[in-house]
């Protein structure tokens, strides 16, 4: 299902309300969380709404999608710091229930296996938030990633490193590899919300619509998921056929 909203603010409102509804219906829910610029207004709106409504988040469990290899949990560009700054420190989460990959793990392959096992031990993800990269990656599952691959270490595509350079200081080196939940864990989630906003995502969203399911565009696999909603703003949806846009505008 595709839903199209006027702008990122309207998208954030919708996704925040969806998160709150999930938490109210299942206070012990397991959430799969994403990072990046797309998620920032969503988390900001969620924090505001959670505070206003007195939402109890203390029984939630979360698993983050990915982390750069080589960055410590205190590195300013790590996703651990991102999550603390944009979400965790603002609400009364139980820190013991917040799971993040360790970018400094001595054996990153074994660490990925243990992370996947821990997630499985919690029964998998109830609601997974996803963004999408300009090349169609979800998490850091780059084009060509096998659909049956679980949590793993990945060498980042050059386009991904170029796209993410804006988050790093001028002259800083963007890490070459990362750890990520695989498409196995993502597709096992009971519900998925994929969010894409901005003109820069319009071409890959249109490719998703035009193409069959293919490992060349990893997020096309979501066409096989029975409970996926693609949430777009008008800019990200601008290259979809007019009849699709007319049917999906909220």
C-alpha atoms as a printed R data frame, in Angstrom:
    type eleno elety resid chain resno      x       y       z
1   ATOM     1    CA   UNK     A     1  0.000   0.000   0.000
2   ATOM     2    CA   UNK     A     2  1.186   3.511  -0.846
3   ATOM     3    CA   UNK     A     3  0.105   6.625   1.027
4   ATOM     4    CA   UNK     A     4  1.104  10.098  -0.160
5   ATOM     5    CA   UNK     A     5  1.128  13.179   2.087
6   ATOM     6    CA   UNK     A     6  1.731  16.820   1.293
7   ATOM     7    CA   UNK     A     7  5.128  17.244   2.960
8   ATOM     8    CA   UNK     A     8  7.568  15.710   5.498
9   ATOM     9    CA   UNK     A     9  5.676  17.297   8.396
10  ATOM    10    CA   UNK     A    10  2.468  15.504   7.422
11  ATOM    11    CA   UNK     A    11  4.433  12.279   6.967
12  ATOM    12    CA   UNK     A    12  5.929  12.664  10.443
13  ATOM    13    CA   UNK     A    13  2.484  13.220  11.932
14  ATOM    14    CA   UNK     A    14  1.123  10.055  10.340
15  ATOM    15    CA   UNK     A    15  4.072   7.840  11.273
16  ATOM    16    CA   UNK     A    16  4.163   9.162  14.827
17  ATOM    17    CA   UNK     A    17  0.476   8.380  15.252
18  ATOM    18    CA   UNK     A    18  1.044   4.893  13.841
19  ATOM    19    CA   UNK     A    19  3.845   4.276  16.345
20  ATOM    20    CA   UNK     A    20  1.727   5.481  19.241
21  ATOM    21    CA   UNK     A    21 -1.196   3.301  18.150
22  ATOM    22    CA   UNK     A    22  1.091   0.270  17.998
23  ATOM    23    CA   UNK     A    23  2.532   0.974  21.446
24  ATOM    24    CA   UNK     A    24 -0.892   1.520  22.995
25  ATOM    25    CA   UNK     A    25 -2.156  -1.758  21.545
26  ATOM    26    CA   UNK     A    26  1.009  -3.651  22.540
27  ATOM    27    CA   UNK     A    27  3.094  -1.910  25.242
28  ATOM    28    CA   UNK     A    28  5.704  -4.696  25.052
29  ATOM    29    CA   UNK     A    29  6.149  -4.297  21.292
30  ATOM    30    CA   UNK     A    30  9.498  -4.883  19.595
31  ATOM    31    CA   UNK     A    31 10.307  -1.958  17.312
32  ATOM    32    CA   UNK     A    32 12.845  -1.980  14.506
33  ATOM    33    CA   UNK     A    33 14.324   1.508  14.314
34  ATOM    34    CA   UNK     A    34 16.063   3.371  11.514
35  ATOM    35    CA   UNK     A    35 18.271   6.456  11.353
36  ATOM    36    CA   UNK     A    36 19.008   9.206   8.846
37  ATOM    37    CA   UNK     A    37 17.564  12.559   7.927
38  ATOM    38    CA   UNK     A    38 14.183  11.112   6.969
39  ATOM    39    CA   UNK     A    39 13.614   9.860  10.502
40  ATOM    40    CA   UNK     A    40 14.515  13.058  12.363
41  ATOM    41    CA   UNK     A    41 11.151  14.847  11.995
42  ATOM    42    CA   UNK     A    42  9.365  11.571  12.741
43  ATOM    43    CA   UNK     A    43 11.194  11.070  16.025
44  ATOM    44    CA   UNK     A    44 10.749  14.736  16.946
45  ATOM    45    CA   UNK     A    45  6.994  14.530  16.405
46  ATOM    46    CA   UNK     A    46  6.785  11.201  18.229
47  ATOM    47    CA   UNK     A    47  8.570  12.673  21.258
48  ATOM    48    CA   UNK     A    48  6.140  15.600  21.358
49  ATOM    49    CA   UNK     A    49  3.073  13.406  21.038
50  ATOM    50    CA   UNK     A    50  4.355  10.840  23.533
51  ATOM    51    CA   UNK     A    51  4.955  13.563  26.128
52  ATOM    52    CA   UNK     A    52  1.592  15.208  25.528
53  ATOM    53    CA   UNK     A    53 -0.277  11.920  25.847
54  ATOM    54    CA   UNK     A    54  1.758  10.464  28.726
55  ATOM    55    CA   UNK     A    55  2.724   7.447  26.631
56  ATOM    56    CA   UNK     A    56  4.514   4.689  28.560
57  ATOM    57    CA   UNK     A    57  7.549   3.517  26.560
58  ATOM    58    CA   UNK     A    58  9.257   1.685  29.411
59  ATOM    59    CA   UNK     A    59  8.196  -1.784  28.273
60  ATOM    60    CA   UNK     A    60  9.221  -1.341  24.640
61  ATOM    61    CA   UNK     A    61 12.132  -3.233  23.117
62  ATOM    62    CA   UNK     A    62 14.014  -1.828  20.138
63  ATOM    63    CA   UNK     A    63 16.579  -3.137  17.675
64  ATOM    64    CA   UNK     A    64 18.384  -0.720  15.402
65  ATOM    65    CA   UNK     A    65 18.950  -1.620  11.793
66  ATOM    66    CA   UNK     A    66 22.624  -0.904  11.379
67  ATOM    67    CA   UNK     A    67 25.899   0.680  12.488
68  ATOM    68    CA   UNK     A    68 29.170   1.707  10.876
69  ATOM    69    CA   UNK     A    69 32.105  -0.625  11.444
70  ATOM    70    CA   UNK     A    70 34.871   1.203  13.301
71  ATOM    71    CA   UNK     A    71 32.775   3.828  15.082
72  ATOM    72    CA   UNK     A    72 32.413   3.631  18.846
73  ATOM    73    CA   UNK     A    73 29.070   4.081  20.580
74  ATOM    74    CA   UNK     A    74 30.273   7.563  21.588
75  ATOM    75    CA   UNK     A    75 31.469   8.638  18.154
76  ATOM    76    CA   UNK     A    76 29.372  11.676  17.176
77  ATOM    77    CA   UNK     A    77 28.442  10.099  13.834
78  ATOM    78    CA   UNK     A    78 27.613   6.655  15.186
79  ATOM    79    CA   UNK     A    79 24.021   5.554  15.080
80  ATOM    80    CA   UNK     A    80 24.179   4.950  18.814
81  ATOM    81    CA   UNK     A    81 24.695   8.685  19.345
82  ATOM    82    CA   UNK     A    82 22.063   9.451  16.709
83  ATOM    83    CA   UNK     A    83 19.472   7.396  18.578
84  ATOM    84    CA   UNK     A    84 20.340   8.926  21.938
85  ATOM    85    CA   UNK     A    85 20.153  12.465  20.593
86  ATOM    86    CA   UNK     A    86 17.065  12.092  18.426
87  ATOM    87    CA   UNK     A    87 14.982   9.731  20.543
88  ATOM    88    CA   UNK     A    88 16.208   7.753  23.534
89  ATOM    89    CA   UNK     A    89 17.272  10.533  25.914
90  ATOM    90    CA   UNK     A    90 13.977  12.367  25.539
91  ATOM    91    CA   UNK     A    91 11.634   9.678  26.900
92  ATOM    92    CA   UNK     A    92 11.649   7.155  29.752
93  ATOM    93    CA   UNK     A    93 12.902   4.138  27.837
94  ATOM    94    CA   UNK     A    94 14.383   1.162  29.664
95  ATOM    95    CA   UNK     A    95 17.998   1.293  28.479
96  ATOM    96    CA   UNK     A    96 18.383  -2.472  28.913
97  ATOM    97    CA   UNK     A    97 15.770  -2.973  26.188
98  ATOM    98    CA   UNK     A    98 17.458  -0.746  23.591
99  ATOM    99    CA   UNK     A    99 19.636  -2.865  21.324
100 ATOM   100    CA   UNK     A   100 22.249  -1.409  18.988
101 ATOM   101    CA   UNK     A   101 25.051  -2.960  16.993
102 ATOM   102    CA   UNK     A   102 28.582  -2.407  18.312
103 ATOM   103    CA   UNK     A   103 30.763  -0.793  15.667
104 ATOM   104    CA   UNK     A   104 33.911  -1.797  17.589
105 ATOM   105    CA   UNK     A   105 33.058  -5.488  17.963
106 ATOM   106    CA   UNK     A   106 36.269  -7.522  17.667
107 ATOM   107    CA   UNK     A   107 34.582 -10.105  15.468
108 ATOM   108    CA   UNK     A   108 31.893  -8.252  13.553
109 ATOM   109    CA   UNK     A   109 30.640 -11.391  11.798
110 ATOM   110    CA   UNK     A   110 30.085 -13.194  15.097
111 ATOM   111    CA   UNK     A   111 28.563 -10.015  16.527
112 ATOM   112    CA   UNK     A   112 26.017  -9.915  13.686
113 ATOM   113    CA   UNK     A   113 25.110 -13.544  14.318
114 ATOM   114    CA   UNK     A   114 24.625 -12.878  18.032
115 ATOM   115    CA   UNK     A   115 22.540  -9.768  17.310
116 ATOM   116    CA   UNK     A   116 20.246 -11.720  14.995
117 ATOM   117    CA   UNK     A   117 19.924 -14.483  17.599
118 ATOM   118    CA   UNK     A   118 19.025 -11.952  20.288
119 ATOM   119    CA   UNK     A   119 16.336 -10.460  18.046
120 ATOM   120    CA   UNK     A   120 14.945 -13.915  17.366
121 ATOM   121    CA   UNK     A   121 14.892 -14.542  21.105
122 ATOM   122    CA   UNK     A   122 12.544 -11.579  21.485
123 ATOM   123    CA   UNK     A   123 10.227 -13.069  18.889
124 ATOM   124    CA   UNK     A   124 11.170 -10.791  16.000
125 ATOM   125    CA   UNK     A   125 10.038  -7.288  15.136
126 ATOM   126    CA   UNK     A   126  6.445  -6.132  15.495
127 ATOM   127    CA   UNK     A   127  6.865  -2.857  13.607
128 ATOM   128    CA   UNK     A   128  9.874  -1.980  11.455
129 ATOM   129    CA   UNK     A   129 10.626   1.595  10.388
130 ATOM   130    CA   UNK     A   130 12.616   1.885   7.175
131 ATOM   131    CA   UNK     A   131 14.066   4.617   5.029
132 ATOM   132    CA   UNK     A   132 15.461   3.942   1.571
133 ATOM   133    CA   UNK     A   133 18.729   4.959  -0.024
134 ATOM   134    CA   UNK     A   134 19.033   6.494  -3.458
135 ATOM   135    CA   UNK     A   135 20.161   3.125  -4.829
136 ATOM   136    CA   UNK     A   136 17.302   1.242  -3.190
137 ATOM   137    CA   UNK     A   137 19.104  -0.049  -0.122
138 ATOM   138    CA   UNK     A   138 17.193  -0.651   3.103
139 ATOM   139    CA   UNK     A   139 19.241  -0.854   6.245
140 ATOM   140    CA   UNK     A   140 22.637  -1.177   4.610
141 ATOM   141    CA   UNK     A   141 21.513  -3.999   2.318
142 ATOM   142    CA   UNK     A   142 23.129  -2.727  -0.846
143 ATOM   143    CA   UNK     A   143 22.158  -3.676  -4.420
144 ATOM   144    CA   UNK     A   144 23.052  -7.292  -5.051
145 ATOM   145    CA   UNK     A   145 22.496  -8.419  -1.456
146 ATOM   146    CA   UNK     A   146 20.913 -11.857  -1.428
147 ATOM   147    CA   UNK     A   147 17.344 -11.796  -0.210
148 ATOM   148    CA   UNK     A   148 18.050 -14.784   2.047
149 ATOM   149    CA   UNK     A   149 20.974 -13.132   3.822
150 ATOM   150    CA   UNK     A   150 20.574 -12.509   7.566
151 ATOM   151    CA   UNK     A   151 22.342  -9.856   9.680
152 ATOM   152    CA   UNK     A   152 25.781  -9.318   8.154
153 ATOM   153    CA   UNK     A   153 28.785  -7.100   7.493
154 ATOM   154    CA   UNK     A   154 28.603  -5.157   4.236
155 ATOM   155    CA   UNK     A   155 31.052  -3.141   2.170
156 ATOM   156    CA   UNK     A   156 29.194   0.087   1.475
157 ATOM   157    CA   UNK     A   157 28.508   1.123  -2.099
158 ATOM   158    CA   UNK     A   158 30.324   4.245  -3.189
159 ATOM   159    CA   UNK     A   159 26.983   5.962  -3.834
160 ATOM   160    CA   UNK     A   160 25.920   5.251  -0.253
161 ATOM   161    CA   UNK     A   161 29.138   6.765   1.080
162 ATOM   162    CA   UNK     A   162 28.658   9.821  -1.143
163 ATOM   163    CA   UNK     A   163 25.043  10.212   0.005
164 ATOM   164    CA   UNK     A   164 26.039   9.915   3.682
165 ATOM   165    CA   UNK     A   165 29.018  12.274   3.456
166 ATOM   166    CA   UNK     A   166 26.750  15.191   4.330
167 ATOM   167    CA   UNK     A   167 26.403  13.790   7.854
168 ATOM   168    CA   UNK     A   168 30.179  13.923   8.436
169 ATOM   169    CA   UNK     A   169 32.493  16.867   8.961
170 ATOM   170    CA   UNK     A   170 34.285  18.287   5.940
171 ATOM   171    CA   UNK     A   171 37.280  16.117   5.156
172 ATOM   172    CA   UNK     A   172 36.164  13.270   7.422
173 ATOM   173    CA   UNK     A   173 36.308   9.771   5.975
174 ATOM   174    CA   UNK     A   174 32.970   7.994   5.703
175 ATOM   175    CA   UNK     A   175 33.423   4.386   6.911
176 ATOM   176    CA   UNK     A   176 33.759   1.807   4.158
177 ATOM   177    CA   UNK     A   177 31.734  -0.931   5.850
178 ATOM   178    CA   UNK     A   178 28.849  -1.432   8.208
179 ATOM   179    CA   UNK     A   179 26.808  -4.079  10.001
180 ATOM   180    CA   UNK     A   180 23.148  -4.387   9.152
181 ATOM   181    CA   UNK     A   181 20.104  -6.479   9.796
182 ATOM   182    CA   UNK     A   182 19.561  -8.531   6.684
183 ATOM   183    CA   UNK     A   183 16.535  -8.821   4.483
184 ATOM   184    CA   UNK     A   184 15.709 -12.000   6.388
185 ATOM   185    CA   UNK     A   185 15.111 -10.101   9.628
186 ATOM   186    CA   UNK     A   186 13.427  -7.172   7.892
187 ATOM   187    CA   UNK     A   187 10.987  -9.372   5.992
188 ATOM   188    CA   UNK     A   188 10.185 -11.290   9.174
189 ATOM   189    CA   UNK     A   189  8.796  -8.110  10.751
190 ATOM   190    CA   UNK     A   190  5.050  -8.317  11.224
191 ATOM   191    CA   UNK     A   191  4.492  -4.789   9.923
192 ATOM   192    CA   UNK     A   192  6.738  -2.437   7.943
193 ATOM   193    CA   UNK     A   193  6.509   1.317   7.410
194 ATOM   194    CA   UNK     A   194  8.878   2.533   4.702
195 ATOM   195    CA   UNK     A   195  9.248   6.311   4.574
196 ATOM   196    CA   UNK     A   196 10.662   8.326   1.673
197 ATOM   197    CA   UNK     A   197 10.567  12.103   1.471
198 ATOM   198    CA   UNK     A   198 12.082  14.694  -0.837
199 ATOM   199    CA   UNK     A   199 12.758  15.007  -4.539
200 ATOM   200    CA   UNK     A   200 16.010  13.041  -4.212
201 ATOM   201    CA   UNK     A   201 13.983   9.867  -3.542
202 ATOM   202    CA   UNK     A   202 11.587  10.297  -6.470
203 ATOM   203    CA   UNK     A   203 13.592   8.292  -9.011
204 ATOM   204    CA   UNK     A   204 14.157   5.251  -6.807
205 ATOM   205    CA   UNK     A   205 10.493   5.269  -5.714
206 ATOM   206    CA   UNK     A   206  9.479   5.291  -9.383
207 ATOM   207    CA   UNK     A   207 11.925   2.439 -10.054
208 ATOM   208    CA   UNK     A   208 10.308   0.468  -7.226
209 ATOM   209    CA   UNK     A   209  6.951   0.928  -8.883
210 ATOM   210    CA   UNK     A   210  8.154   0.018 -12.391
211 ATOM   211    CA   UNK     A   211 10.391  -2.929 -11.598
212 ATOM   212    CA   UNK     A   212  9.704  -6.504 -10.613
213 ATOM   213    CA   UNK     A   213 11.221  -7.803  -7.389
214 ATOM   214    CA   UNK     A   214 14.978  -7.847  -7.903
215 ATOM   215    CA   UNK     A   215 18.115  -7.976  -5.776
216 ATOM   216    CA   UNK     A   216 19.416  -5.083  -7.900
217 ATOM   217    CA   UNK     A   217 16.958  -2.841  -6.015
218 ATOM   218    CA   UNK     A   218 16.773  -4.338  -2.528
219 ATOM   219    CA   UNK     A   219 13.613  -2.602  -1.339
220 ATOM   220    CA   UNK     A   220 11.574  -4.170  -4.160
221 ATOM   221    CA   UNK     A   221 11.416  -7.239  -1.894
222 ATOM   222    CA   UNK     A   222  8.870  -5.321   0.171
223 ATOM   223    CA   UNK     A   223  6.340  -6.043  -2.589
224 ATOM   224    CA   UNK     A   224  6.284  -9.571  -1.150
225 ATOM   225    CA   UNK     A   225  5.536  -8.419   2.391
226 ATOM   226    CA   UNK     A   226  1.834  -8.577   3.310
227 ATOM   227    CA   UNK     A   227  1.859  -5.653   5.771
228 ATOM   228    CA   UNK     A   228  4.078  -2.988   4.215
229 ATOM   229    CA   UNK     A   229  2.989   0.624   3.817
230 ATOM   230    CA   UNK     A   230  5.100   2.970   1.711
231 ATOM   231    CA   UNK     A   231  4.672   6.485   3.082
232 ATOM   232    CA   UNK     A   232  5.719   9.286   0.740
233 ATOM   233    CA   UNK     A   233  5.533  13.025   0.507
234 ATOM   234    CA   UNK     A   234  4.493  14.621  -2.769
235 ATOM   235    CA   UNK     A   235  8.090  15.283  -3.783
236 ATOM   236    CA   UNK     A   236  9.133  11.639  -3.375
237 ATOM   237    CA   UNK     A   237  5.997  10.532  -5.248
238 ATOM   238    CA   UNK     A   238  6.403  13.056  -8.061
239 ATOM   239    CA   UNK     A   239  7.559  10.536 -10.695
240 ATOM   240    CA   UNK     A   240  4.866   7.956 -10.023
241 ATOM   241    CA   UNK     A   241  2.129   7.657 -12.658
242 ATOM   242    CA   UNK     A   242 -0.647  10.214 -12.181
243 ATOM   243    CA   UNK     A   243 -3.278   7.553 -11.623
244 ATOM   244    CA   UNK     A   244 -1.248   6.098  -8.741
245 ATOM   245    CA   UNK     A   245 -0.744   9.486  -7.130
246 ATOM   246    CA   UNK     A   246 -4.440  10.355  -7.397
247 ATOM   247    CA   UNK     A   247 -5.458   7.090  -5.728
248 ATOM   248    CA   UNK     A   248 -2.918   7.289  -2.904
249 ATOM   249    CA   UNK     A   249 -3.060  10.918  -1.756
250 ATOM   250    CA   UNK     A   250 -4.216  11.184   1.869
